[in-house]
C-alpha cells in the first residue's frame, strides 16, 4: 500500500475515505477530497489494461535494458509546511502538494468560524506570475476574455484562459500594476498547463518582435496566504500601516512589512470579505504568527475552503469547469468583456459568442437538497419523471444553511430557479430544487 509520511503521520491514498473518517466529521463536510479517492479508483481501473498490450510492453522493456520506470513526482511543500505540522494540521496530497485539510477543529466548526470571525488559509501552492513588458497587455488579452486595456491600475479582474473551442483552460485573477506590469494568480492544479501556455505565447510574441517577460515565482521563495472572514480587515490592520478602508474588493496595494515588500489584494474564495497576501518566504511564518496572535483568528484548511467556496457558488477547476466547458455553459458569460465581444479576438470567440447569442445546450445550476444524503460529484441529476439529464460536479453539506447543496449541469430548460429535479445517491433518488447562487449571501467590501 502506497504511503507517504508527514512527521509521523501518514495518509493511505488507497483507503482515503477510511482515513478521513478519523478526521472529525470530514466526510460530511467536504466535497472535493473524495475526488482524490475516485482518482485512486480510476488509477486501479487503468492498471487493468488489455493483457496483450501489457505483454507487448513487458517484452519491449526486456528488449531495452536501458528502459527505466519514471517514479511518481514527490509531493511539493509550501514554505508554511512546517507551521502546519506544528499546529497539528492533517496533511493530505492535494494536486501534488502537501497541505492541511483541517486542524484540530472539525471542518464544519472551522467553516462557521470563518463566516463569524476570520481564518487564515495557506494558498502558497497557487501559481504566482509576473508579466511585464510594453506588450504585456495585448499578450494577456490574447489568452483571456478580459478587457485589460481599460482596467484601472491597481485593480484586479477574474478571467479565464480559453482554448480555440471555447473551453476553459483555467480561471485566474489578473492584477494590473501598471500599463506594462501585471500580477497573475492561477490554480496549482493547472501550474504546468498555465506556464506552458504562457511560455508558448511568449515565443510567438518574440517572433513578432514584441516585448513580454515572464517571471514564475517559486513557492518556496514567495508565499501566498488568504485571510478571510468578517473580522479580516480589523485583524490585518493591526499588522500593517496602510489604511485598509481605502482598499476595495478586487483592488490591490503594495506596501512593506518587516522590511520586505508585500502585496495585499482584497479578494478571496469564500464569499466573505478578505485578503490575499503575497510575501517573501523569509517573513511568511513571522507575519502569519502575527496575524494568528490577534483574537479570534485561526488557521483553516482545504476542507473548510471547499465548503465555503461551494456556499459562495464558486467553481473548482477540474470539477465544475474544465477544457470541455465554456464560460457560457458555466454561467460565467460576464467574464467576456464588452470590448472583447465586439472585437471577437480571444481564443474560442466564435463558439463563445455564438452561445452568448443563441444559448448553450447545458448550464451550470445550484441545487438545494432538503432531505437525504449529500449529492457528491458524479451523482446523476434526473427529471421528476426519472430521466437522466445531468451530473453533479460539486456537492456537500452547507454548515451555514443546515442542508445539502450542490452544483451541476443540466439542459437550459431545467435551469429555471425554483424548478424541481431529482438527484441519485447510491441508487436512491431525492428531491432537489434549482437555487440561485450564491447559496449564502456574499460580503465583499465595496466601501459604500
mmCIF file with all atom_site columns, C-alpha atoms in Angstrom, residues 187-312:
data_model
loop_
_atom_site.group_PDB
_atom_site.id
_atom_site.type_symbol
_atom_site.label_atom_id
_atom_site.label_alt_id
_atom_site.label_comp_id
_atom_site.label_asym_id
_atom_site.label_entity_id
_atom_site.label_seq_id
_atom_site.pdbx_PDB_ins_code
_atom_site.Cartn_x
_atom_site.Cartn_y
_atom_site.Cartn_z
_atom_site.occupancy
_atom_site.B_iso_or_equiv
_atom_site.pdbx_formal_charge
_atom_site.auth_seq_id
_atom_site.auth_comp_id
_atom_site.auth_asym_id
_atom_site.auth_atom_id
_atom_site.pdbx_PDB_model_num
ATOM 1   C CA . UNK A 1 187 ? -4.601  27.361 -9.956  1.00 0.00 ? 187 UNK A CA 1
ATOM 2   C CA . UNK A 1 188 ? -1.967  24.971 -8.623  1.00 0.00 ? 188 UNK A CA 1
ATOM 3   C CA . UNK A 1 189 ? -3.599  22.033 -10.409 1.00 0.00 ? 189 UNK A CA 1
ATOM 4   C CA . UNK A 1 190 ? -3.029  23.858 -13.730 1.00 0.00 ? 190 UNK A CA 1
ATOM 5   C CA . UNK A 1 191 ? 0.502   25.067 -12.977 1.00 0.00 ? 191 UNK A CA 1
ATOM 6   C CA . UNK A 1 192 ? 2.108   23.088 -15.810 1.00 0.00 ? 192 UNK A CA 1
ATOM 7   C CA . UNK A 1 193 ? -0.618  23.896 -18.339 1.00 0.00 ? 193 UNK A CA 1
ATOM 8   C CA . UNK A 1 194 ? -0.651  27.605 -17.478 1.00 0.00 ? 194 UNK A CA 1
ATOM 9   C CA . UNK A 1 195 ? 3.127   28.052 -17.536 1.00 0.00 ? 195 UNK A CA 1
ATOM 10  C CA . UNK A 1 196 ? 3.373   26.131 -20.809 1.00 0.00 ? 196 UNK A CA 1
ATOM 11  C CA . UNK A 1 197 ? 0.614   28.259 -22.359 1.00 0.00 ? 197 UNK A CA 1
ATOM 12  C CA . UNK A 1 198 ? 2.293   31.493 -21.274 1.00 0.00 ? 198 UNK A CA 1
ATOM 13  C CA . UNK A 1 199 ? 5.718   30.414 -22.492 1.00 0.00 ? 199 UNK A CA 1
ATOM 14  C CA . UNK A 1 200 ? 4.411   29.248 -25.862 1.00 0.00 ? 200 UNK A CA 1
ATOM 15  C CA . UNK A 1 201 ? 2.606   32.542 -26.404 1.00 0.00 ? 201 UNK A CA 1
ATOM 16  C CA . UNK A 1 202 ? 5.707   34.428 -25.320 1.00 0.00 ? 202 UNK A CA 1
ATOM 17  C CA . UNK A 1 203 ? 7.651   32.644 -28.069 1.00 0.00 ? 203 UNK A CA 1
ATOM 18  C CA . UNK A 1 204 ? 5.014   33.707 -30.608 1.00 0.00 ? 204 UNK A CA 1
ATOM 19  C CA . UNK A 1 205 ? 5.285   37.313 -29.469 1.00 0.00 ? 205 UNK A CA 1
ATOM 20  C CA . UNK A 1 206 ? 9.086   37.262 -29.587 1.00 0.00 ? 206 UNK A CA 1
ATOM 21  C CA . UNK A 1 207 ? 8.996   36.043 -33.184 1.00 0.00 ? 207 UNK A CA 1
ATOM 22  C CA . UNK A 1 208 ? 6.744   39.014 -33.934 1.00 0.00 ? 208 UNK A CA 1
ATOM 23  C CA . UNK A 1 209 ? 9.286   41.345 -32.336 1.00 0.00 ? 209 UNK A CA 1
ATOM 24  C CA . UNK A 1 210 ? 7.101   42.124 -29.320 1.00 0.00 ? 210 UNK A CA 1
ATOM 25  C CA . UNK A 1 211 ? 8.337   42.577 -25.753 1.00 0.00 ? 211 UNK A CA 1
ATOM 26  C CA . UNK A 1 212 ? 6.981   40.349 -22.957 1.00 0.00 ? 212 UNK A CA 1
ATOM 27  C CA . UNK A 1 213 ? 8.796   38.985 -19.898 1.00 0.00 ? 213 UNK A CA 1
ATOM 28  C CA . UNK A 1 214 ? 7.563   36.232 -17.585 1.00 0.00 ? 214 UNK A CA 1
ATOM 29  C CA . UNK A 1 215 ? 8.639   35.511 -14.022 1.00 0.00 ? 215 UNK A CA 1
ATOM 30  C CA . UNK A 1 216 ? 7.177   32.451 -12.311 1.00 0.00 ? 216 UNK A CA 1
ATOM 31  C CA . UNK A 1 217 ? 7.602   32.925 -8.565  1.00 0.00 ? 217 UNK A CA 1
ATOM 32  C CA . UNK A 1 218 ? 8.917   29.862 -6.747  1.00 0.00 ? 218 UNK A CA 1
ATOM 33  C CA . UNK A 1 219 ? 6.554   28.645 -3.984  1.00 0.00 ? 219 UNK A CA 1
ATOM 34  C CA . UNK A 1 220 ? 9.449   28.222 -1.566  1.00 0.00 ? 220 UNK A CA 1
ATOM 35  C CA . UNK A 1 221 ? 10.551  31.796 -2.195  1.00 0.00 ? 221 UNK A CA 1
ATOM 36  C CA . UNK A 1 222 ? 7.196   33.612 -2.375  1.00 0.00 ? 222 UNK A CA 1
ATOM 37  C CA . UNK A 1 223 ? 4.338   32.734 -0.029  1.00 0.00 ? 223 UNK A CA 1
ATOM 38  C CA . UNK A 1 224 ? 0.638   33.412 -0.566  1.00 0.00 ? 224 UNK A CA 1
ATOM 39  C CA . UNK A 1 225 ? -1.963  33.315 2.211   1.00 0.00 ? 225 UNK A CA 1
ATOM 40  C CA . UNK A 1 226 ? -5.653  34.205 2.330   1.00 0.00 ? 226 UNK A CA 1
ATOM 41  C CA . UNK A 1 227 ? -7.164  35.907 5.384   1.00 0.00 ? 227 UNK A CA 1
ATOM 42  C CA . UNK A 1 228 ? -10.946 35.567 5.153   1.00 0.00 ? 228 UNK A CA 1
ATOM 43  C CA . UNK A 1 229 ? -13.918 36.498 7.302   1.00 0.00 ? 229 UNK A CA 1
ATOM 44  C CA . UNK A 1 230 ? -15.884 39.450 8.740   1.00 0.00 ? 230 UNK A CA 1
ATOM 45  C CA . UNK A 1 231 ? -13.040 40.475 11.059  1.00 0.00 ? 231 UNK A CA 1
ATOM 46  C CA . UNK A 1 232 ? -10.272 40.018 8.465   1.00 0.00 ? 232 UNK A CA 1
ATOM 47  C CA . UNK A 1 233 ? -9.831  43.765 7.885   1.00 0.00 ? 233 UNK A CA 1
ATOM 48  C CA . UNK A 1 234 ? -9.534  44.647 11.571  1.00 0.00 ? 234 UNK A CA 1
ATOM 49  C CA . UNK A 1 235 ? -7.109  41.757 12.079  1.00 0.00 ? 235 UNK A CA 1
ATOM 50  C CA . UNK A 1 236 ? -4.840  42.715 9.195   1.00 0.00 ? 236 UNK A CA 1
ATOM 51  C CA . UNK A 1 237 ? -4.987  46.411 10.123  1.00 0.00 ? 237 UNK A CA 1
ATOM 52  C CA . UNK A 1 238 ? -3.177  45.592 13.376  1.00 0.00 ? 238 UNK A CA 1
ATOM 53  C CA . UNK A 1 239 ? -0.099  44.398 11.489  1.00 0.00 ? 239 UNK A CA 1
ATOM 54  C CA . UNK A 1 240 ? 0.089   46.818 8.523   1.00 0.00 ? 240 UNK A CA 1
ATOM 55  C CA . UNK A 1 241 ? 0.415   50.621 8.456   1.00 0.00 ? 241 UNK A CA 1
ATOM 56  C CA . UNK A 1 242 ? -1.585  51.300 5.272   1.00 0.00 ? 242 UNK A CA 1
ATOM 57  C CA . UNK A 1 243 ? -5.278  52.214 5.681   1.00 0.00 ? 243 UNK A CA 1
ATOM 58  C CA . UNK A 1 244 ? -7.266  49.203 4.537   1.00 0.00 ? 244 UNK A CA 1
ATOM 59  C CA . UNK A 1 245 ? -10.501 51.217 4.464   1.00 0.00 ? 245 UNK A CA 1
ATOM 60  C CA . UNK A 1 246 ? -9.303  52.605 1.141   1.00 0.00 ? 246 UNK A CA 1
ATOM 61  C CA . UNK A 1 247 ? -8.811  49.166 -0.356  1.00 0.00 ? 247 UNK A CA 1
ATOM 62  C CA . UNK A 1 248 ? -11.994 47.939 -2.057  1.00 0.00 ? 248 UNK A CA 1
ATOM 63  C CA . UNK A 1 249 ? -12.921 44.490 -3.334  1.00 0.00 ? 249 UNK A CA 1
ATOM 64  C CA . UNK A 1 250 ? -10.743 43.414 -6.281  1.00 0.00 ? 250 UNK A CA 1
ATOM 65  C CA . UNK A 1 251 ? -8.196  46.160 -5.638  1.00 0.00 ? 251 UNK A CA 1
ATOM 66  C CA . UNK A 1 252 ? -4.535  45.704 -4.734  1.00 0.00 ? 252 UNK A CA 1
ATOM 67  C CA . UNK A 1 253 ? -1.875  47.699 -2.919  1.00 0.00 ? 253 UNK A CA 1
ATOM 68  C CA . UNK A 1 254 ? 1.835   47.249 -2.401  1.00 0.00 ? 254 UNK A CA 1
ATOM 69  C CA . UNK A 1 255 ? 3.294   48.012 0.992   1.00 0.00 ? 255 UNK A CA 1
ATOM 70  C CA . UNK A 1 256 ? 6.129   46.947 3.273   1.00 0.00 ? 256 UNK A CA 1
ATOM 71  C CA . UNK A 1 257 ? 6.296   44.970 6.479   1.00 0.00 ? 257 UNK A CA 1
ATOM 72  C CA . UNK A 1 258 ? 9.277   43.643 8.439   1.00 0.00 ? 258 UNK A CA 1
ATOM 73  C CA . UNK A 1 259 ? 11.480  45.381 5.877   1.00 0.00 ? 259 UNK A CA 1
ATOM 74  C CA . UNK A 1 260 ? 10.085  43.363 2.970   1.00 0.00 ? 260 UNK A CA 1
ATOM 75  C CA . UNK A 1 261 ? 7.653   44.274 0.158   1.00 0.00 ? 261 UNK A CA 1
ATOM 76  C CA . UNK A 1 262 ? 4.241   42.598 0.252   1.00 0.00 ? 262 UNK A CA 1
ATOM 77  C CA . UNK A 1 263 ? 1.151   42.649 -1.982  1.00 0.00 ? 263 UNK A CA 1
ATOM 78  C CA . UNK A 1 264 ? -2.302  42.899 -0.415  1.00 0.00 ? 264 UNK A CA 1
ATOM 79  C CA . UNK A 1 265 ? -5.264  42.105 -2.654  1.00 0.00 ? 265 UNK A CA 1
ATOM 80  C CA . UNK A 1 266 ? -8.837  42.392 -1.373  1.00 0.00 ? 266 UNK A CA 1
ATOM 81  C CA . UNK A 1 267 ? -10.303 39.184 -2.746  1.00 0.00 ? 267 UNK A CA 1
ATOM 82  C CA . UNK A 1 268 ? -10.745 35.554 -1.802  1.00 0.00 ? 268 UNK A CA 1
ATOM 83  C CA . UNK A 1 269 ? -12.508 32.250 -2.364  1.00 0.00 ? 269 UNK A CA 1
ATOM 84  C CA . UNK A 1 270 ? -15.050 32.157 0.460   1.00 0.00 ? 270 UNK A CA 1
ATOM 85  C CA . UNK A 1 271 ? -17.633 34.854 -0.295  1.00 0.00 ? 271 UNK A CA 1
ATOM 86  C CA . UNK A 1 272 ? -16.501 36.790 2.767   1.00 0.00 ? 272 UNK A CA 1
ATOM 87  C CA . UNK A 1 273 ? -14.507 39.999 2.984   1.00 0.00 ? 273 UNK A CA 1
ATOM 88  C CA . UNK A 1 274 ? -10.845 39.175 2.998   1.00 0.00 ? 274 UNK A CA 1
ATOM 89  C CA . UNK A 1 275 ? -7.372  39.472 1.548   1.00 0.00 ? 275 UNK A CA 1
ATOM 90  C CA . UNK A 1 276 ? -4.735  37.534 -0.295  1.00 0.00 ? 276 UNK A CA 1
ATOM 91  C CA . UNK A 1 277 ? -1.237  38.458 0.866   1.00 0.00 ? 277 UNK A CA 1
ATOM 92  C CA . UNK A 1 278 ? 1.817   37.665 -1.270  1.00 0.00 ? 278 UNK A CA 1
ATOM 93  C CA . UNK A 1 279 ? 5.133   37.973 0.568   1.00 0.00 ? 279 UNK A CA 1
ATOM 94  C CA . UNK A 1 280 ? 8.725   36.728 0.540   1.00 0.00 ? 280 UNK A CA 1
ATOM 95  C CA . UNK A 1 281 ? 9.107   33.349 2.208   1.00 0.00 ? 281 UNK A CA 1
ATOM 96  C CA . UNK A 1 282 ? 11.621  34.726 4.712   1.00 0.00 ? 282 UNK A CA 1
ATOM 97  C CA . UNK A 1 283 ? 8.895   36.706 6.512   1.00 0.00 ? 283 UNK A CA 1
ATOM 98  C CA . UNK A 1 284 ? 5.942   34.378 5.872   1.00 0.00 ? 284 UNK A CA 1
ATOM 99  C CA . UNK A 1 285 ? 5.984   32.465 9.166   1.00 0.00 ? 285 UNK A CA 1
ATOM 100 C CA . UNK A 1 286 ? 6.564   35.623 11.195  1.00 0.00 ? 286 UNK A CA 1
ATOM 101 C CA . UNK A 1 287 ? 3.711   37.507 9.537   1.00 0.00 ? 287 UNK A CA 1
ATOM 102 C CA . UNK A 1 288 ? 1.371   34.534 9.854   1.00 0.00 ? 288 UNK A CA 1
ATOM 103 C CA . UNK A 1 289 ? 2.180   34.247 13.563  1.00 0.00 ? 289 UNK A CA 1
ATOM 104 C CA . UNK A 1 290 ? 1.474   37.968 13.985  1.00 0.00 ? 290 UNK A CA 1
ATOM 105 C CA . UNK A 1 291 ? -1.929  37.509 12.340  1.00 0.00 ? 291 UNK A CA 1
ATOM 106 C CA . UNK A 1 292 ? -2.716  34.416 14.389  1.00 0.00 ? 292 UNK A CA 1
ATOM 107 C CA . UNK A 1 293 ? -1.798  36.332 17.536  1.00 0.00 ? 293 UNK A CA 1
ATOM 108 C CA . UNK A 1 294 ? -4.899  38.511 17.139  1.00 0.00 ? 294 UNK A CA 1
ATOM 109 C CA . UNK A 1 295 ? -8.152  37.487 18.875  1.00 0.00 ? 295 UNK A CA 1
ATOM 110 C CA . UNK A 1 296 ? -10.497 35.016 17.157  1.00 0.00 ? 296 UNK A CA 1
ATOM 111 C CA . UNK A 1 297 ? -8.173  34.261 14.229  1.00 0.00 ? 297 UNK A CA 1
ATOM 112 C CA . UNK A 1 298 ? -7.409  30.646 13.407  1.00 0.00 ? 298 UNK A CA 1
ATOM 113 C CA . UNK A 1 299 ? -5.759  28.523 10.754  1.00 0.00 ? 299 UNK A CA 1
ATOM 114 C CA . UNK A 1 300 ? -8.124  26.775 8.349   1.00 0.00 ? 300 UNK A CA 1
ATOM 115 C CA . UNK A 1 301 ? -7.546  24.022 5.819   1.00 0.00 ? 301 UNK A CA 1
ATOM 116 C CA . UNK A 1 302 ? -8.710  22.730 2.470   1.00 0.00 ? 302 UNK A CA 1
ATOM 117 C CA . UNK A 1 303 ? -11.902 21.200 3.862   1.00 0.00 ? 303 UNK A CA 1
ATOM 118 C CA . UNK A 1 304 ? -13.369 24.486 5.081   1.00 0.00 ? 304 UNK A CA 1
ATOM 119 C CA . UNK A 1 305 ? -12.081 26.292 1.996   1.00 0.00 ? 305 UNK A CA 1
ATOM 120 C CA . UNK A 1 306 ? -14.054 23.913 -0.203  1.00 0.00 ? 306 UNK A CA 1
ATOM 121 C CA . UNK A 1 307 ? -17.325 24.074 1.720   1.00 0.00 ? 307 UNK A CA 1
ATOM 122 C CA . UNK A 1 308 ? -17.054 27.879 1.913   1.00 0.00 ? 308 UNK A CA 1
ATOM 123 C CA . UNK A 1 309 ? -16.499 28.269 -1.848  1.00 0.00 ? 309 UNK A CA 1
ATOM 124 C CA . UNK A 1 310 ? -19.402 25.909 -2.551  1.00 0.00 ? 310 UNK A CA 1
ATOM 125 C CA . UNK A 1 311 ? -21.754 28.068 -0.459  1.00 0.00 ? 311 UNK A CA 1
ATOM 126 C CA . UNK A 1 312 ? -20.449 31.072 -2.408  1.00 0.00 ? 312 UNK A CA 1
#
